Short mmCIF file of C-alpha atoms in Angstrom, two decimals:
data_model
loop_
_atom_site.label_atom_id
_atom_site.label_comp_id
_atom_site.label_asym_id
_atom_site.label_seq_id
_atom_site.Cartn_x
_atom_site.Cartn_y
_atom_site.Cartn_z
CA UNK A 4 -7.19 20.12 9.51
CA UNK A 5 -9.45 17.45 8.48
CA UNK A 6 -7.95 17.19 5.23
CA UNK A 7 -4.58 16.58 6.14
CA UNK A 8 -5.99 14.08 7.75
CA UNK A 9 -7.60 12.47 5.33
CA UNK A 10 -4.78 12.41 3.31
CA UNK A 11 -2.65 10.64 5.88
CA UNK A 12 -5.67 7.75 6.40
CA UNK A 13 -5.97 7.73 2.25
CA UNK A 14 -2.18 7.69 1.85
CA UNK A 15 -1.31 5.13 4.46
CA UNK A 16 -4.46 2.86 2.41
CA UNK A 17 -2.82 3.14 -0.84
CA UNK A 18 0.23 2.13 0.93
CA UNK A 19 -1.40 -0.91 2.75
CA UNK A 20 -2.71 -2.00 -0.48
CA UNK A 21 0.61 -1.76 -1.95
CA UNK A 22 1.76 -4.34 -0.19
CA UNK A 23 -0.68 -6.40 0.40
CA UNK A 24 -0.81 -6.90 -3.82
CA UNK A 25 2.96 -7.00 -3.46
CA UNK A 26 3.04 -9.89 -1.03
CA UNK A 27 0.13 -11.64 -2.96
CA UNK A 28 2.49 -11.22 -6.68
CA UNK A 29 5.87 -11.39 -5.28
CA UNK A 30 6.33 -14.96 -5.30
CA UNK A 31 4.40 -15.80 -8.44
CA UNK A 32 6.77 -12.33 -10.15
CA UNK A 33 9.70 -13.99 -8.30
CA UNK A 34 9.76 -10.92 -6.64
CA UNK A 35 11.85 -8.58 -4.75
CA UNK A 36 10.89 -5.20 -3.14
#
């Protein structure tokens, strides 16, 4: 139970991350996404 959990809170991080670097590089990459 807990670990389902877990891996929502750990997934939903990773994704948060994601795009948080992704905003940061974007415009210097010349990014899309």
């Amino acid at each position: 139970m807990f670990g389902s959990l877990l891996a929502l809170l750990v997934s939903l991080l990773l994704v948060g991350a994601a795009a948080v670097t992704g905003h940061a590089f974007a415009p210097t990459a010349g990014g899309s996404t």
